[in-house]
Amino acid sequence: PEDTAASRLRLSGLCFLLQILTIILFAVFVRYSPESSSGPCSQQPNCSWKHQDSGFQHPRFRDGHLQVLLGFGLLLAFLGRYGPGSVAISILVVAFAIQWAVLIQGFLYFFLNGKIWVGAQSMVSADFCTAAILISSGAVLGKVNPVQMLLLTLLGVTLFALNEYILLSLMGISDSGGSLTVHTFGAYFGLMVSRVLHQLHTDKREEQQDTGHQPDVFAVVGTICLWIFWPSFTSATTVRNHAEPWAVLNTYFSLAASTLAAFVLSPVLQEESTLRMVQIQDATLAGIAMMGTAGEMLVTPFGALIAGFLSGLIPPLGFRFLTPILHSKLKIQDACGIHNVHGLPGILGALLGTLLTALATADAYGGRLELVFPLVAQGSRTATGQAFYQLCALPVTLLLATLGGCLTG
C-alpha cells in the first residue's frame, strides 16, 4: 500500500479517534469487578473464576496472553516481505482488539446496573477474541493497510462477541478452547474479507516461500510458544480447582500427534528432504484447533492422539490440493493458509465435540458432567439434545463469519 503523507495521517487520525472513543466508553461504563462476589460473572457459561481463589487466575491469563502475542504475532511473520511489518501490525491489532473486546464482551456478559465489571475473566475473554482476529488477519496480510486492518478489527471483534454470545449463552454449547468461536469463526471471517478484496495478483505464499532464513526464525519462535503455552490456553476457561485438567492433557497429546503427522505427509508431498519450520507450525496449529471444543470432554488419551494425528494431515494435503482450487476457482487468496490450518481443523474439532457430547454419560464423567455440560447435568437437556445444539452451532458460526466477512470486506 502507498506510503503517502495522506495515508500516514489517516492512520494516525484513526488511531487517535479510536483511542479517544474507547477512553470515553471506559470512563462511562467500565469498573473493577468486586473481588469476592461472583455477581455479573455467573451469567457467563464459561465463567470459572467463581470456583477459584484468585491465585489461580494470573498464571493462566499470562499463558493465554503470551500465546496470543508471541504465538500469533510471530505466525504472521514468516511471510518474508512483510516480516517485521506484519508483527508491528499484529501488535496494533492486539492493542486495539483487547480494548474493544473488553467493551463489547462486557456489554454482553459482565453488564450489571449500567456498568461493565471487569476482572481476570474479562482479560481471558478479550485474549480469546484477539486470537480470532489475528487468525482473520492472516488471510488478508499484505493486501490491506493498517487503517483497513483497524476497521477489520473493529467489526471483527463485534461479530466475534455476538457469535460467542449466541453460542455460549443462548445455545448453551460447550466450546472451551474455541474450535468454533476462535478458529472456525476467525478463519472464515478472514477468508470472506479476502474474497471481497480479491485482486488479481500472484499468490503471496508461493512468492515468499524462499526469502532467506529470517522468516523461519520467526516461525521457530512462534511454534515453540504454541507448544509451551497452548495447553493452558485451551484450559483457561475450564480447569476448576480440583478436577484433573483434561483440556491440558488432550491438547498436549494432540500437539504431539499432529506434529508427527506433518512429518508423515510433507516428505511425500514435497520434493525437499527437510521440512520447513512453517509446515511444522501449521500442523501444530491444526492439532490445537482440533482440540478446541473436545478438549475438556472425555476424548481419552489415545483418542486425543488419533484426533491430533488426523488434524496434522490436513495442512499438507490442503496446501497441496485445496488451496490451488480455492485460489483459481473461488478467487480466495489466503496469504497464510488459514483455511487449512484453522478453518478445516476447527470444523472437524466442532464435529468431534458433537460426537463426544452425544456419547456423554453421567457415569463416565462423574462430577465433571456439571462443569462440561451444565444443562445435561441439571436434566434440562439430554446428551443427544446437547449434541444437536453443538452441531447447530457450526452452521450458525459459518453463517455469521461469512456474512460478517462480506460486510467487512
Coordinates of C-alpha atoms in Angstrom, one line a residue:
P1 CA 0.0 0.0 0.0
E2 CA 1.2 3.5 -0.9
D3 CA 3.1 5.3 1.8
T4 CA 2.0 8.8 1.1
A5 CA 1.6 11.6 3.7
A6 CA -2.2 11.3 3.4
S7 CA -2.3 7.6 4.3
R8 CA 0.1 8.1 7.2
L9 CA -2.1 10.9 8.5
R10 CA -5.2 8.7 8.1
L11 CA -3.6 6.0 10.3
S12 CA -2.6 8.5 12.9
G13 CA -6.0 10.1 12.9
L14 CA -7.9 6.8 13.1
C15 CA -5.8 5.5 16.0
F16 CA -6.3 8.8 17.8
L17 CA -10.1 8.7 17.3
L18 CA -10.4 5.1 18.3
Q19 CA -8.4 5.6 21.4
I20 CA -10.3 8.6 22.5
L21 CA -13.6 6.7 21.8
T22 CA -12.5 3.8 24.0
I23 CA -11.3 6.0 26.8
I24 CA -14.7 7.8 26.9
L25 CA -16.6 4.5 26.9
F26 CA -14.3 3.1 29.6
A27 CA -14.8 6.2 31.7
V28 CA -18.6 5.9 31.4
F29 CA -19.1 2.1 31.7
V30 CA -16.0 0.1 33.0
R31 CA -15.4 -0.6 36.6
Y32 CA -13.3 -3.1 38.6
S33 CA -15.2 -6.2 39.4
P34 CA -15.7 -6.6 43.2
E35 CA -13.2 -9.3 44.3
S36 CA -15.4 -11.5 46.4
S37 CA -18.8 -11.5 44.7
S38 CA -19.4 -13.7 41.6
G39 CA -22.3 -11.5 40.6
P40 CA -22.0 -10.5 37.0
C41 CA -19.8 -13.4 36.3
S42 CA -22.3 -16.1 36.9
Q43 CA -24.3 -15.1 33.8
Q44 CA -21.5 -16.4 31.6
P45 CA -21.4 -20.1 30.9
N46 CA -17.7 -20.4 30.7
C47 CA -17.2 -18.4 33.8
S48 CA -14.9 -20.5 36.0
W49 CA -13.4 -17.8 38.2
K50 CA -16.1 -18.1 40.8
H51 CA -14.8 -21.6 41.5
Q52 CA -11.4 -20.5 42.3
D53 CA -9.3 -18.4 44.6
S54 CA -7.6 -15.5 43.0
G55 CA -4.1 -17.1 43.0
F56 CA -5.2 -19.3 40.1
Q57 CA -6.2 -16.6 37.7
H58 CA -3.0 -14.9 36.8
P59 CA -0.6 -17.7 35.6
R60 CA -3.4 -18.9 33.3
F61 CA -4.1 -15.4 32.0
R62 CA -0.4 -14.9 31.5
D63 CA -0.1 -18.1 29.4
G64 CA -3.1 -17.1 27.2
H65 CA -1.7 -13.6 26.8
L66 CA 1.8 -14.7 25.9
Q67 CA 0.2 -17.2 23.5
V68 CA -1.8 -14.5 21.6
L69 CA 1.1 -12.1 21.3
L70 CA 4.0 -14.5 20.7
G71 CA 2.3 -17.4 19.1
F72 CA 0.1 -15.5 16.7
G73 CA 2.1 -12.3 16.4
L74 CA 5.0 -14.3 15.1
L75 CA 2.9 -16.6 13.0
L76 CA 2.3 -13.8 10.6
A77 CA 5.9 -13.0 10.4
F78 CA 7.0 -15.9 8.1
L79 CA 5.8 -14.0 5.0
G80 CA 9.2 -12.7 4.1
R81 CA 8.3 -9.4 2.6
Y82 CA 6.0 -8.4 5.5
G83 CA 8.1 -10.0 8.3
P84 CA 8.8 -7.2 10.8
G85 CA 6.0 -5.0 9.4
S86 CA 3.4 -7.7 9.9
V87 CA 4.5 -8.1 13.5
A88 CA 4.0 -4.4 14.1
I89 CA 0.5 -4.6 12.5
S90 CA -0.4 -7.6 14.6
I91 CA 0.6 -5.8 17.7
L92 CA -1.5 -2.8 16.7
V93 CA -4.4 -5.2 16.1
V94 CA -3.9 -6.8 19.5
A95 CA -3.7 -3.4 21.3
F96 CA -7.0 -2.2 19.8
A97 CA -8.8 -5.6 19.9
I98 CA -8.2 -6.0 23.6
Q99 CA -9.8 -2.7 24.5
W100 CA -12.7 -3.1 22.1
A101 CA -13.3 -6.7 23.2
V102 CA -13.5 -5.7 26.9
L103 CA -16.2 -3.3 26.0
I104 CA -18.3 -5.4 23.6
Q105 CA -18.0 -8.6 25.7
G106 CA -18.6 -6.5 28.8
F107 CA -21.9 -5.3 27.4
L108 CA -22.9 -8.9 26.7
Y109 CA -21.6 -10.7 29.7
F110 CA -20.4 -8.5 32.6
F111 CA -23.0 -5.8 32.4
L112 CA -24.9 -5.1 35.6
N113 CA -26.7 -2.0 36.9
G114 CA -25.4 0.0 33.9
K115 CA -21.7 -0.8 34.4
I116 CA -19.3 -3.3 33.0
W117 CA -17.5 -5.2 35.7
V118 CA -14.0 -6.2 34.5
G119 CA -11.8 -8.8 36.2
A120 CA -9.5 -11.7 35.3
Q121 CA -12.2 -13.3 33.2
S122 CA -12.6 -10.2 31.1
M123 CA -8.9 -10.4 30.2
V124 CA -9.0 -14.0 29.2
S125 CA -12.2 -13.4 27.1
A126 CA -10.6 -10.4 25.4
D127 CA -7.5 -12.5 24.6
F128 CA -9.6 -15.3 23.0
C129 CA -11.3 -12.6 20.9
T130 CA -8.0 -11.1 19.9
A131 CA -6.7 -14.6 18.8
A132 CA -9.7 -14.9 16.4
I133 CA -9.0 -11.5 14.9
L134 CA -5.3 -12.4 14.4
I135 CA -6.3 -15.5 12.6
S136 CA -8.6 -13.5 10.3
S137 CA -5.8 -11.0 9.6
G138 CA -3.7 -13.9 8.4
A139 CA -5.9 -14.2 5.3
V140 CA -5.5 -10.5 4.2
L141 CA -1.9 -9.9 5.2
G142 CA -0.2 -7.8 2.6
K143 CA -3.4 -6.8 0.9
V144 CA -4.7 -4.3 3.5
N145 CA -3.1 -1.2 5.0
P146 CA -3.1 -0.6 8.8
V147 CA -6.2 1.6 8.6
Q148 CA -8.2 -1.2 6.9
M149 CA -6.7 -3.6 9.5
L150 CA -8.1 -1.4 12.3
L151 CA -11.6 -1.4 10.7
L152 CA -11.4 -5.2 10.2
T153 CA -10.6 -5.4 14.0
L154 CA -13.5 -3.1 14.9
L155 CA -16.1 -5.1 13.0
G156 CA -14.5 -8.4 13.6
V157 CA -14.4 -8.1 17.4
T158 CA -18.1 -7.0 17.4
L159 CA -19.1 -10.0 15.3
F160 CA -16.9 -12.4 17.3
A161 CA -18.6 -11.3 20.5
L162 CA -22.0 -11.6 19.0
N163 CA -21.3 -15.2 17.7
E164 CA -19.8 -16.2 21.1
Y165 CA -22.8 -14.8 22.9
I166 CA -25.2 -16.7 20.7
L167 CA -23.3 -20.0 21.0
L168 CA -22.3 -19.9 24.7
S169 CA -25.1 -18.0 26.3
L170 CA -28.2 -18.5 24.1
M171 CA -27.5 -22.0 22.7
G172 CA -25.6 -23.2 25.8
I173 CA -22.9 -25.1 23.9
S174 CA -19.5 -26.2 25.3
D175 CA -16.6 -24.7 23.4
S176 CA -13.8 -24.1 25.9
G177 CA -10.8 -23.9 23.6
G178 CA -12.7 -22.2 20.8
S179 CA -12.8 -24.6 17.9
L180 CA -15.9 -22.8 16.8
T181 CA -15.7 -19.3 18.3
V182 CA -12.0 -18.7 17.7
H183 CA -10.7 -21.0 14.9
T184 CA -13.7 -21.5 12.6
F185 CA -15.1 -18.0 13.0
G186 CA -11.6 -16.4 12.6
A187 CA -10.8 -18.4 9.5
Y188 CA -14.0 -18.0 7.6
F189 CA -14.4 -14.4 8.5
G190 CA -10.9 -13.7 7.2
L191 CA -11.4 -15.7 4.1
M192 CA -14.6 -13.9 3.1
V193 CA -12.9 -10.5 3.7
S194 CA -10.1 -11.7 1.5
R195 CA -12.5 -12.9 -1.2
V196 CA -14.2 -9.5 -1.3
L197 CA -10.9 -7.7 -1.5
H198 CA -9.7 -10.0 -4.2
Q199 CA -7.3 -8.5 -6.7
L200 CA -5.6 -10.4 -9.5
H201 CA -2.1 -10.6 -8.2
T202 CA 0.0 -13.6 -7.7
D203 CA -0.3 -15.9 -4.7
K204 CA 1.7 -14.5 -1.9
R205 CA 2.7 -17.7 -0.2
E206 CA 4.4 -19.1 -3.3
E207 CA 6.3 -15.9 -3.9
Q208 CA 7.6 -15.7 -0.5
Q209 CA 8.5 -19.2 0.4
D210 CA 12.2 -18.7 -0.1
T211 CA 13.1 -15.4 1.3
G212 CA 16.1 -16.3 3.3
H213 CA 16.1 -17.6 6.9
Q214 CA 14.7 -14.7 8.8
P215 CA 11.0 -15.8 8.4
D216 CA 11.9 -19.3 9.5
V217 CA 13.4 -17.9 12.7
F218 CA 10.1 -16.2 13.5
A219 CA 8.3 -19.4 12.7
V220 CA 10.5 -21.4 15.1
V221 CA 9.8 -19.0 18.0
G222 CA 6.1 -18.9 17.2
T223 CA 5.9 -22.7 17.1
I224 CA 7.7 -23.1 20.3
C225 CA 5.4 -20.6 22.0
L226 CA 2.4 -22.6 20.7
W227 CA 3.9 -25.7 22.2
I228 CA 4.6 -24.2 25.6
F229 CA 1.5 -22.1 26.2
W230 CA -1.4 -23.5 24.2
P231 CA -2.3 -26.4 26.5
S232 CA -3.0 -23.9 29.3
F233 CA -4.7 -21.5 26.8
T234 CA -7.3 -24.2 26.0
S235 CA -8.0 -24.7 29.6
A236 CA -8.0 -21.0 30.6
T237 CA -11.8 -21.1 30.9
T238 CA -12.2 -24.7 32.1
V239 CA -9.9 -26.1 34.7
R240 CA -11.7 -26.0 38.1
N241 CA -10.0 -26.2 41.4
H242 CA -9.7 -30.0 41.9
A243 CA -10.6 -31.5 38.6
E244 CA -7.7 -33.0 36.6
P245 CA -7.0 -30.7 33.6
W246 CA -8.3 -32.9 30.8
A247 CA -8.1 -30.0 28.4
V248 CA -4.4 -29.6 29.1
L249 CA -3.7 -33.3 28.6
N250 CA -5.8 -33.7 25.5
T251 CA -4.2 -30.7 23.8
Y252 CA -0.7 -31.9 24.8
F253 CA -1.2 -35.3 23.2
S254 CA -2.9 -33.7 20.2
L255 CA 0.0 -31.4 19.6
A256 CA 2.5 -34.3 19.6
A257 CA 0.5 -36.4 17.2
S258 CA -0.2 -33.6 14.8
T259 CA 3.5 -32.8 14.6
L260 CA 4.3 -36.4 13.7
A261 CA 1.6 -36.3 11.0
A262 CA 3.3 -33.4 9.3
F263 CA 6.5 -35.5 9.1
V264 CA 4.4 -38.4 7.6
L265 CA 2.9 -36.4 4.8
S266 CA 5.2 -33.5 4.0
P267 CA 8.2 -35.6 2.8
V268 CA 5.8 -37.5 0.4
L269 CA 4.1 -34.3 -1.0
Q270 CA 7.2 -32.2 -1.2
E271 CA 10.5 -32.6 -3.1
E272 CA 12.6 -31.2 -0.3
S273 CA 14.1 -33.7 2.2
T274 CA 14.0 -31.4 5.2
L275 CA 10.8 -29.9 6.5
R276 CA 10.3 -26.2 6.6
M277 CA 9.5 -24.9 10.0
V278 CA 6.4 -23.2 8.7
Q279 CA 4.9 -26.7 7.9
I280 CA 5.5 -27.9 11.4
Q281 CA 3.9 -24.7 12.7
D282 CA 0.8 -25.3 10.6
A283 CA 0.4 -28.9 11.8
T284 CA 0.8 -27.7 15.4
L285 CA -1.9 -25.2 15.0
A286 CA -4.2 -27.7 13.3
G287 CA -3.8 -30.0 16.3
I288 CA -4.8 -27.2 18.6
A289 CA -7.8 -26.1 16.6
M290 CA -9.0 -29.7 16.6
M291 CA -9.0 -29.9 20.4
G292 CA -10.8 -26.6 21.0
T293 CA -14.2 -28.0 21.5
A294 CA -13.4 -31.5 22.6
G295 CA -10.5 -30.6 24.9
E296 CA -12.4 -30.8 28.2
M297 CA -14.5 -33.8 27.1
L298 CA -13.7 -37.5 27.6
V299 CA -11.6 -37.8 24.5
T300 CA -9.4 -40.4 26.2
P301 CA -5.6 -40.1 25.7
F302 CA -5.5 -42.4 22.7
G303 CA -8.4 -40.5 21.2
A304 CA -6.5 -37.3 21.6
L305 CA -3.6 -38.8 19.7
I306 CA -5.9 -40.0 16.9
A307 CA -7.6 -36.7 16.6
G308 CA -4.3 -34.8 16.6
F309 CA -2.8 -37.1 14.0
L310 CA -5.7 -36.7 11.7
S311 CA -5.7 -32.9 12.1
G312 CA -2.0 -32.8 11.3
L313 CA -2.6 -34.4 8.0
I314 CA -5.0 -31.6 6.9
P315 CA -2.5 -28.7 6.3
P316 CA -0.1 -30.5 4.0
L317 CA -3.0 -32.0 2.0
G318 CA -4.8 -28.7 2.0
F319 CA -1.8 -26.7 0.7
R320 CA -1.1 -29.2 -2.0
F321 CA -4.6 -29.9 -3.3
L322 CA -7.2 -27.5 -1.9
T323 CA -5.5 -24.1 -1.8
P324 CA -4.9 -24.0 -5.6
I325 CA -8.6 -24.8 -6.2
L326 CA -9.8 -22.1 -3.8
H327 CA -7.4 -19.7 -5.5
S328 CA -8.3 -20.5 -9.1
K329 CA -12.0 -21.3 -8.9
L330 CA -13.3 -19.2 -5.9
K331 CA -10.7 -16.4 -6.2
I332 CA -9.9 -16.7 -2.5
Q333 CA -6.4 -15.6 -1.7
D334 CA -5.3 -17.0 1.6
A335 CA -1.9 -15.3 2.5
C336 CA -1.2 -17.5 5.5
G337 CA -3.2 -20.6 4.6
I338 CA -5.6 -20.1 7.5
H339 CA -8.3 -22.3 5.8
N340 CA -6.1 -25.4 6.1
V341 CA -4.7 -24.5 9.5
H342 CA -7.7 -23.1 11.4
G343 CA -10.8 -23.4 9.2
L344 CA -11.0 -27.1 8.4
P345 CA -9.4 -28.4 11.7
G346 CA -11.8 -26.1 13.5
I347 CA -14.8 -27.6 11.7
L348 CA -13.6 -31.1 12.4
G349 CA -13.0 -30.2 16.1
A350 CA -16.6 -29.0 16.3
L351 CA -17.8 -32.3 14.8
L352 CA -15.6 -34.3 17.2
G353 CA -17.1 -32.3 20.1
T354 CA -20.6 -33.1 18.8
L355 CA -19.8 -36.8 18.7
L356 CA -18.3 -36.8 22.2
T357 CA -21.3 -34.9 23.5
A358 CA -23.7 -37.4 22.2
L359 CA -21.7 -40.2 24.0
A360 CA -21.5 -38.3 27.3
T361 CA -22.9 -40.2 30.3
A362 CA -23.0 -39.3 34.0
D363 CA -21.1 -42.5 34.8
A364 CA -18.1 -41.7 32.6
Y365 CA -17.9 -38.0 33.6
G366 CA -18.8 -38.2 37.3
G367 CA -18.9 -34.8 39.0
R368 CA -17.3 -33.3 35.9
L369 CA -20.6 -33.5 33.9
E370 CA -21.8 -30.4 35.6
L371 CA -18.7 -28.5 34.6
V372 CA -18.6 -29.6 31.0
F373 CA -22.3 -29.9 30.2
P374 CA -24.2 -28.0 33.0
L375 CA -27.5 -28.2 31.2
V376 CA -27.3 -32.0 30.8
A377 CA -26.3 -32.4 34.5
Q378 CA -29.3 -30.3 35.6
G379 CA -31.5 -32.5 33.5
S380 CA -32.8 -29.7 31.3
R381 CA -31.3 -31.4 28.2
T382 CA -30.4 -34.9 27.2
A383 CA -26.9 -35.7 25.9
T384 CA -28.4 -36.1 22.5
G385 CA -30.2 -32.8 22.7
Q386 CA -26.9 -31.1 23.8
A387 CA -25.2 -32.8 20.8
F388 CA -27.8 -31.4 18.5
Y389 CA -27.1 -27.9 19.8
Q390 CA -23.4 -28.4 19.4
L391 CA -24.0 -29.4 15.8
C392 CA -26.2 -26.5 15.1
A393 CA -23.6 -24.1 16.4
L394 CA -21.4 -24.9 13.4
P395 CA -23.7 -23.5 10.6
V396 CA -24.5 -20.6 12.9
T397 CA -20.8 -19.7 13.2
L398 CA -20.2 -20.2 9.5
L399 CA -23.1 -18.0 8.6
L400 CA -22.1 -15.2 10.9
A401 CA -18.5 -15.4 9.8
T402 CA -19.2 -15.4 6.1
L403 CA -21.9 -12.7 6.1
G404 CA -19.8 -10.6 8.5
G405 CA -16.7 -11.1 6.4
C406 CA -18.6 -10.0 3.2
L407 CA -19.9 -6.9 5.0
T408 CA -16.5 -6.1 6.5
G409 CA -14.7 -6.6 3.2

